[in-house]
């Protein structure tokens, strides 16, 4: 919804969007158990739309930001690279390039 609310141009890239939305649900009694049975929870989501030549800088920027925020609170973290899904969208060449850059950034 946020991305598609108006026409976009490549001149806006990189475009960074984040949403920290509250979600509500009302499950039937007995449908869920334990911590999964909640009425309200916070879900954060973020996306970066960028050109191929901006991928490396955007990844470094995200990781630097994450490191900064976590260090303020004395937290540590580990990163794991996820893999391409079997049913991916887009061109294989674009995926290959993005994954190559992503691996370079993680080392």
CSV table of C-alpha atoms in Angstrom, one decimal:
chain,number,residue,atom,x,y,z
A,1,UNK,CA,0.0,0.0,0.0
A,2,UNK,CA,2.7,2.5,0.9
A,3,UNK,CA,4.8,1.9,-2.3
A,4,UNK,CA,1.8,1.9,-4.6
A,5,UNK,CA,0.1,5.0,-3.3
A,6,UNK,CA,1.5,7.1,-6.2
A,7,UNK,CA,3.6,6.7,-9.3
A,8,UNK,CA,7.3,6.2,-8.6
A,9,UNK,CA,10.4,7.2,-10.5
A,10,UNK,CA,13.9,5.6,-10.6
A,11,UNK,CA,15.1,9.1,-9.5
A,12,UNK,CA,13.7,8.4,-6.0
A,13,UNK,CA,16.1,5.4,-5.6
A,14,UNK,CA,17.1,4.3,-3.1
A,15,UNK,CA,13.7,4.3,-1.6
A,16,UNK,CA,13.5,3.1,2.0
A,17,UNK,CA,10.2,2.2,3.7
A,18,UNK,CA,9.5,0.9,7.1
A,19,UNK,CA,6.3,0.1,8.9
A,20,UNK,CA,5.9,-0.6,12.6
A,21,UNK,CA,2.2,-1.6,12.6
A,22,UNK,CA,0.0,-2.9,15.3
A,23,UNK,CA,-1.9,-6.0,14.2
A,24,UNK,CA,-5.1,-7.2,15.9
A,25,UNK,CA,-6.8,-10.5,15.7
A,26,UNK,CA,-9.6,-12.3,17.5
A,27,UNK,CA,-9.1,-16.0,17.3
A,28,UNK,CA,-11.8,-18.5,18.3
A,29,UNK,CA,-11.3,-20.1,21.8
A,30,UNK,CA,-9.0,-23.1,21.5
A,31,UNK,CA,-7.7,-22.2,18.0
A,32,UNK,CA,-4.3,-21.3,19.3
A,33,UNK,CA,-2.3,-21.9,22.4
A,34,UNK,CA,0.4,-20.3,24.6
A,35,UNK,CA,2.2,-17.3,23.3
A,36,UNK,CA,0.7,-17.6,19.9
A,37,UNK,CA,-2.7,-16.7,21.3
A,38,UNK,CA,-2.5,-13.0,21.4
A,39,UNK,CA,-5.1,-10.3,20.6
A,40,UNK,CA,-2.6,-7.6,19.6
A,41,UNK,CA,1.0,-7.6,18.5
A,42,UNK,CA,3.6,-5.4,16.9
A,43,UNK,CA,5.0,-6.3,13.5
A,44,UNK,CA,7.8,-4.4,11.9
A,45,UNK,CA,8.6,-4.6,8.2
A,46,UNK,CA,11.1,-2.8,6.0
A,47,UNK,CA,12.0,-2.7,2.3
A,48,UNK,CA,14.6,-1.0,0.3
A,49,UNK,CA,14.0,-0.4,-3.4
A,50,UNK,CA,17.3,0.4,-5.1
A,51,UNK,CA,19.2,0.1,-8.4
A,52,UNK,CA,21.7,-2.7,-8.8
A,53,UNK,CA,24.7,-0.4,-8.3
A,54,UNK,CA,23.2,0.8,-5.0
A,55,UNK,CA,22.8,-2.7,-3.4
A,56,UNK,CA,26.2,-2.8,-1.7
A,57,UNK,CA,25.9,0.7,-0.1
A,58,UNK,CA,22.4,0.0,1.1
A,59,UNK,CA,23.4,-3.3,2.7
A,60,UNK,CA,26.4,-1.7,4.4
A,61,UNK,CA,24.1,1.2,5.6
A,62,UNK,CA,21.6,-1.3,7.1
A,63,UNK,CA,24.2,-3.3,8.8
A,64,UNK,CA,25.9,-0.2,10.2
A,65,UNK,CA,22.6,1.1,11.5
A,66,UNK,CA,21.8,-2.3,13.1
A,67,UNK,CA,25.2,-2.4,14.7
A,68,UNK,CA,24.8,1.1,16.1
A,69,UNK,CA,21.4,0.6,17.5
A,70,UNK,CA,22.3,-2.7,19.1
A,71,UNK,CA,25.5,-1.3,20.6
A,72,UNK,CA,23.6,1.5,22.3
A,73,UNK,CA,21.7,-1.2,24.3
A,74,UNK,CA,24.7,-3.5,24.7
A,75,UNK,CA,23.1,-6.2,22.5
A,76,UNK,CA,24.9,-8.5,20.1
A,77,UNK,CA,23.6,-10.4,17.1
A,78,UNK,CA,24.4,-13.0,14.5
A,79,UNK,CA,23.4,-12.8,10.9
A,80,UNK,CA,22.5,-15.8,8.7
A,81,UNK,CA,22.1,-15.5,4.9
A,82,UNK,CA,18.8,-16.8,3.6
A,83,UNK,CA,18.6,-18.6,0.4
A,84,UNK,CA,16.6,-18.0,-2.8
A,85,UNK,CA,13.2,-19.6,-2.7
A,86,UNK,CA,12.4,-22.2,-5.3
A,87,UNK,CA,9.5,-20.1,-6.6
A,88,UNK,CA,11.3,-16.8,-6.9
A,89,UNK,CA,10.1,-13.8,-9.0
A,90,UNK,CA,12.3,-11.9,-11.5
A,91,UNK,CA,15.3,-12.7,-13.6
A,92,UNK,CA,17.9,-15.2,-12.4
A,93,UNK,CA,20.7,-12.8,-13.4
A,94,UNK,CA,19.3,-10.1,-11.0
A,95,UNK,CA,19.1,-12.7,-8.2
A,96,UNK,CA,22.6,-13.9,-8.9
A,97,UNK,CA,24.0,-10.4,-8.8
A,98,UNK,CA,22.1,-9.4,-5.6
A,99,UNK,CA,23.2,-12.6,-3.8
A,100,UNK,CA,26.8,-12.1,-4.9
A,101,UNK,CA,26.9,-8.5,-3.5
A,102,UNK,CA,25.1,-9.6,-0.4
A,103,UNK,CA,27.7,-12.2,0.3
A,104,UNK,CA,30.5,-9.7,-0.3
A,105,UNK,CA,28.9,-7.4,2.3
A,106,UNK,CA,28.6,-10.1,5.0
A,107,UNK,CA,32.3,-10.9,5.0
